[in-house]
């Protein structure tokens, strides 16, 4: 019942862009995105509600296709601080997370 | 500042021991969650709770139980610890069941020998 994330890992140079995808087999009320840095707790980035709206956080944005139950996280002009593991969360009354995408940004 | 506090950052237990992992939140949140985090598997939901004395099973409840006697406290119990329960355990809370941001504790790393 966990949502499926892809890719599992991605390596970027500073300034490059990346997309992380998340799909669920169940209808969702909302999709959440969190980032976890090594040795720290996951931190909330943004939430997307039904309606396909796109949200943004600095140069990170996301979309939610309600019909397909798919969400994508867009990281634009990546910075070193973007490194970490990104999790999507599939939310109904509970919250289930994907396996995560490890993002490494190199100078 | 919002805070979710897990009682122990690191624990080492023996096989067969009963283990209690405590989680306290100070935000008056209705919803609390316990996850287990393992490399390559992400965060897997063990149990969650909407309200005091209410609990729901997640994806991997086997070998675990929970207790929520007070709104601010959600405990995870391993009745008889086994080596395959060696993992990082994360507690989280949210104000809304639907659409509510989760706040996480720092995690409890459990090693079962």
Short mmCIF file of C-alpha atoms in Angstrom, two decimals:
data_model
loop_
_atom_site.label_atom_id
_atom_site.label_comp_id
_atom_site.label_asym_id
_atom_site.label_seq_id
_atom_site.Cartn_x
_atom_site.Cartn_y
_atom_site.Cartn_z
CA UNK A 1 0.00 0.00 0.00
CA UNK A 2 3.03 2.24 0.03
CA UNK A 3 3.16 4.69 -2.87
CA UNK A 4 5.84 3.98 -5.46
CA UNK A 5 8.63 6.50 -5.94
CA UNK A 6 11.11 6.85 -8.77
CA UNK A 7 13.97 7.12 -9.26
CA UNK A 8 15.55 5.49 -6.23
CA UNK A 9 18.56 7.75 -6.43
CA UNK A 10 19.79 10.69 -8.46
CA UNK A 11 23.07 12.58 -8.57
CA UNK A 12 23.15 16.16 -9.79
CA UNK A 13 25.61 18.98 -10.23
CA UNK A 14 24.73 22.30 -8.66
CA UNK A 15 22.36 24.20 -10.87
CA UNK A 16 20.88 21.13 -12.55
CA UNK A 17 17.21 20.16 -12.39
CA UNK A 18 15.57 16.96 -11.20
CA UNK A 19 12.13 15.38 -11.08
CA UNK A 20 10.97 12.82 -8.53
CA UNK A 21 7.80 10.88 -9.20
CA UNK A 22 5.29 9.28 -6.88
CA UNK A 23 2.27 7.15 -7.71
CA UNK A 24 -0.43 5.55 -5.64
CA UNK A 25 -2.81 2.71 -6.42
CA UNK A 26 -5.45 4.27 -4.17
CA UNK A 27 -7.44 7.48 -4.44
CA UNK A 28 -5.86 10.11 -2.24
CA UNK A 29 -7.05 13.12 -0.31
CA UNK A 30 -3.64 14.74 -0.52
CA UNK A 31 0.01 14.12 -1.30
CA UNK A 32 2.81 15.32 0.96
CA UNK A 33 6.50 15.76 0.28
CA UNK A 34 9.19 15.56 2.97
CA UNK A 35 12.96 15.80 2.94
CA UNK A 36 15.22 13.97 5.34
CA UNK A 37 18.86 14.81 5.79
CA UNK A 38 21.24 12.23 7.14
CA UNK A 39 20.75 11.64 10.85
CA UNK A 40 17.79 13.98 11.09
CA UNK A 41 14.02 13.66 11.16
CA UNK A 42 12.00 14.15 7.97
CA UNK A 43 10.88 17.73 7.43
CA UNK A 44 7.70 18.79 5.68
CA UNK A 45 8.12 20.52 2.31
CA UNK A 46 4.63 20.88 0.92
CA UNK A 47 1.19 19.40 0.58
CA UNK A 48 -0.95 19.08 -2.52
CA UNK A 49 -4.66 18.66 -2.26
CA UNK A 50 -7.07 17.23 -4.79
CA UNK A 51 -7.51 19.52 -7.77
CA UNK A 52 -4.15 19.20 -9.52
CA UNK A 53 -2.78 22.40 -8.07
CA UNK A 54 0.90 23.08 -8.08
CA UNK A 55 2.69 24.32 -5.02
CA UNK A 56 6.11 25.78 -4.52
CA UNK A 57 8.77 26.04 -1.88
CA UNK A 58 11.81 28.11 -2.86
CA UNK A 59 12.88 26.54 -6.15
CA UNK A 60 11.09 23.31 -5.37
CA UNK A 61 7.61 22.80 -6.72
CA UNK A 62 5.22 19.91 -7.09
CA UNK A 63 2.09 18.85 -8.91
CA UNK A 64 -0.66 16.33 -8.22
CA UNK A 65 -2.65 14.62 -10.93
CA UNK A 66 -5.74 13.47 -9.10
CA UNK A 67 -7.03 11.32 -11.94
CA UNK A 68 -3.84 9.31 -12.15
CA UNK A 69 -3.03 9.53 -8.42
CA UNK A 70 0.43 10.70 -9.38
CA UNK A 71 2.57 13.48 -8.01
CA UNK A 72 5.88 14.90 -9.15
CA UNK A 73 8.40 16.99 -7.25
CA UNK A 74 10.43 19.44 -9.35
CA UNK A 75 13.79 20.68 -8.10
CA UNK A 76 15.03 23.59 -10.17
CA UNK A 77 18.58 24.94 -10.22
CA UNK A 78 19.56 22.57 -7.43
CA UNK A 79 21.70 23.72 -4.53
CA UNK A 80 24.01 21.72 -2.28
CA UNK A 81 21.43 22.11 0.50
CA UNK A 82 18.91 20.10 -1.52
CA UNK A 83 20.84 16.89 -0.85
CA UNK A 84 18.90 14.37 1.19
CA UNK A 85 16.25 11.72 0.85
CA UNK A 86 12.85 12.81 -0.43
CA UNK A 87 9.70 10.99 0.55
CA UNK A 88 6.23 11.32 -0.83
CA UNK A 89 3.36 10.67 1.53
CA UNK A 90 -0.01 9.31 0.42
CA UNK A 91 -2.66 10.76 2.68
CA UNK A 92 -6.19 9.66 3.34
CA UNK A 93 -6.95 9.30 7.00
CA UNK A 94 -3.52 7.81 7.49
CA UNK A 95 -0.14 8.58 5.93
CA UNK A 96 1.91 6.07 3.99
CA UNK A 97 5.29 6.93 2.55
CA UNK A 98 7.22 5.78 -0.45
CA UNK A 99 10.63 4.14 -0.20
CA UNK A 100 12.35 7.46 -0.82
CA UNK A 101 14.60 9.02 -3.43
CA UNK A 102 18.17 9.79 -2.43
CA UNK A 103 19.25 13.05 -4.02
CA UNK A 104 22.91 14.05 -4.06
CA UNK A 105 23.95 17.46 -5.30
CA UNK A 106 27.64 17.89 -6.05
CA UNK A 107 29.57 21.12 -6.53
CA UNK B 1 8.04 25.65 18.67
CA UNK B 2 6.25 22.41 18.01
CA UNK B 3 7.88 19.39 19.50
CA UNK B 4 7.66 15.64 19.27
CA UNK B 5 9.91 13.96 21.79
CA UNK B 6 10.97 10.34 21.72
CA UNK B 7 12.25 9.11 25.03
CA UNK B 8 15.33 7.23 23.88
CA UNK B 9 17.61 7.96 20.93
CA UNK B 10 19.48 4.66 21.21
CA UNK B 11 18.46 1.38 22.83
CA UNK B 12 20.11 -2.01 22.95
CA UNK B 13 17.93 -4.93 24.03
CA UNK B 14 18.14 -8.71 24.15
CA UNK B 15 15.96 -11.08 22.16
CA UNK B 16 12.75 -11.78 24.06
CA UNK B 17 12.78 -8.60 26.11
CA UNK B 18 9.75 -6.36 26.29
CA UNK B 19 10.55 -2.94 24.85
CA UNK B 20 8.71 0.34 25.30
CA UNK B 21 9.26 3.27 22.95
CA UNK B 22 7.67 6.45 24.21
CA UNK B 23 6.58 9.46 22.20
CA UNK B 24 5.19 12.73 23.54
CA UNK B 25 3.92 15.73 21.58
CA UNK B 26 3.15 19.16 22.97
CA UNK B 27 0.94 20.46 20.15
CA UNK B 28 -2.42 19.05 21.23
CA UNK B 29 -2.52 16.98 18.05
CA UNK B 30 -5.25 14.40 17.61
CA UNK B 31 -3.27 12.10 15.33
CA UNK B 32 -0.12 10.19 16.13
CA UNK B 33 1.86 7.67 14.11
CA UNK B 34 4.62 5.13 14.52
CA UNK B 35 6.89 4.29 11.59
CA UNK B 36 9.79 2.02 11.11
CA UNK B 37 12.61 3.13 8.80
CA UNK B 38 14.93 0.66 7.10
CA UNK B 39 17.36 1.30 4.23
CA UNK B 40 15.67 0.94 0.86
CA UNK B 41 12.22 0.44 2.40
CA UNK B 42 11.43 4.00 3.40
CA UNK B 43 9.03 4.74 6.22
CA UNK B 44 6.62 1.93 6.90
CA UNK B 45 3.53 2.56 8.98
CA UNK B 46 3.21 0.34 12.05
CA UNK B 47 0.26 1.85 13.91
CA UNK B 48 -1.59 5.13 14.10
CA UNK B 49 -4.11 6.71 16.40
CA UNK B 50 -6.84 9.29 15.85
CA UNK B 51 -7.72 9.85 19.44
CA UNK B 52 -7.12 8.68 22.95
CA UNK B 53 -7.61 4.94 23.29
CA UNK B 54 -8.11 4.60 19.54
CA UNK B 55 -5.62 2.75 17.38
CA UNK B 56 -5.46 1.45 13.85
CA UNK B 57 -3.05 -1.02 12.29
CA UNK B 58 -0.72 0.11 9.58
CA UNK B 59 1.13 -2.06 7.10
CA UNK B 60 3.44 -3.92 9.48
CA UNK B 61 1.75 -4.30 12.90
CA UNK B 62 2.91 -7.86 13.56
CA UNK B 63 5.05 -8.08 16.68
CA UNK B 64 4.03 -4.61 17.87
CA UNK B 65 1.28 -3.08 19.96
CA UNK B 66 0.54 0.49 20.97
CA UNK B 67 -0.97 2.40 23.83
CA UNK B 68 -2.54 5.83 23.90
CA UNK B 69 -3.91 6.56 27.35
CA UNK B 70 -3.39 10.32 27.06
CA UNK B 71 -3.70 12.57 24.04
CA UNK B 72 -0.10 13.70 24.11
CA UNK B 73 1.53 10.28 24.52
CA UNK B 74 1.71 7.38 22.10
CA UNK B 75 3.75 4.34 23.07
CA UNK B 76 5.02 1.55 20.86
CA UNK B 77 5.47 -1.81 22.57
CA UNK B 78 7.49 -4.77 21.38
CA UNK B 79 6.12 -7.63 23.45
CA UNK B 80 9.05 -9.94 22.77
CA UNK B 81 11.82 -8.27 20.82
CA UNK B 82 13.42 -10.14 17.94
CA UNK B 83 16.53 -9.39 15.92
CA UNK B 84 14.46 -8.51 12.85
CA UNK B 85 13.00 -5.61 14.81
CA UNK B 86 16.38 -3.90 14.87
CA UNK B 87 15.59 -0.61 13.16
CA UNK B 88 15.03 3.13 13.42
CA UNK B 89 11.62 3.98 14.83
CA UNK B 90 10.03 7.34 14.12
CA UNK B 91 7.04 8.86 15.85
CA UNK B 92 5.00 11.63 14.24
CA UNK B 93 1.91 13.69 15.00
CA UNK B 94 -0.49 15.87 13.03
CA UNK B 95 -3.41 18.16 13.77
CA UNK B 96 -5.58 16.92 10.92
CA UNK B 97 -6.01 13.32 9.80
CA UNK B 98 -6.52 14.59 6.27
CA UNK B 99 -4.17 17.21 4.93
CA UNK B 100 -2.30 17.78 8.14
CA UNK B 101 1.45 18.26 8.13
CA UNK B 102 3.32 15.58 10.07
CA UNK B 103 5.83 16.58 12.72
CA UNK B 104 8.44 13.95 13.45
CA UNK B 105 10.48 13.08 16.48
CA UNK B 106 14.23 12.57 16.26
CA UNK B 107 13.86 8.80 16.12
CA UNK B 108 14.80 5.87 18.33
CA UNK B 109 17.44 3.49 17.03
CA UNK B 110 16.77 0.05 18.48
CA UNK B 111 19.27 -2.78 18.32
CA UNK B 112 18.10 -6.24 19.36
CA UNK B 113 20.89 -8.70 20.10
#
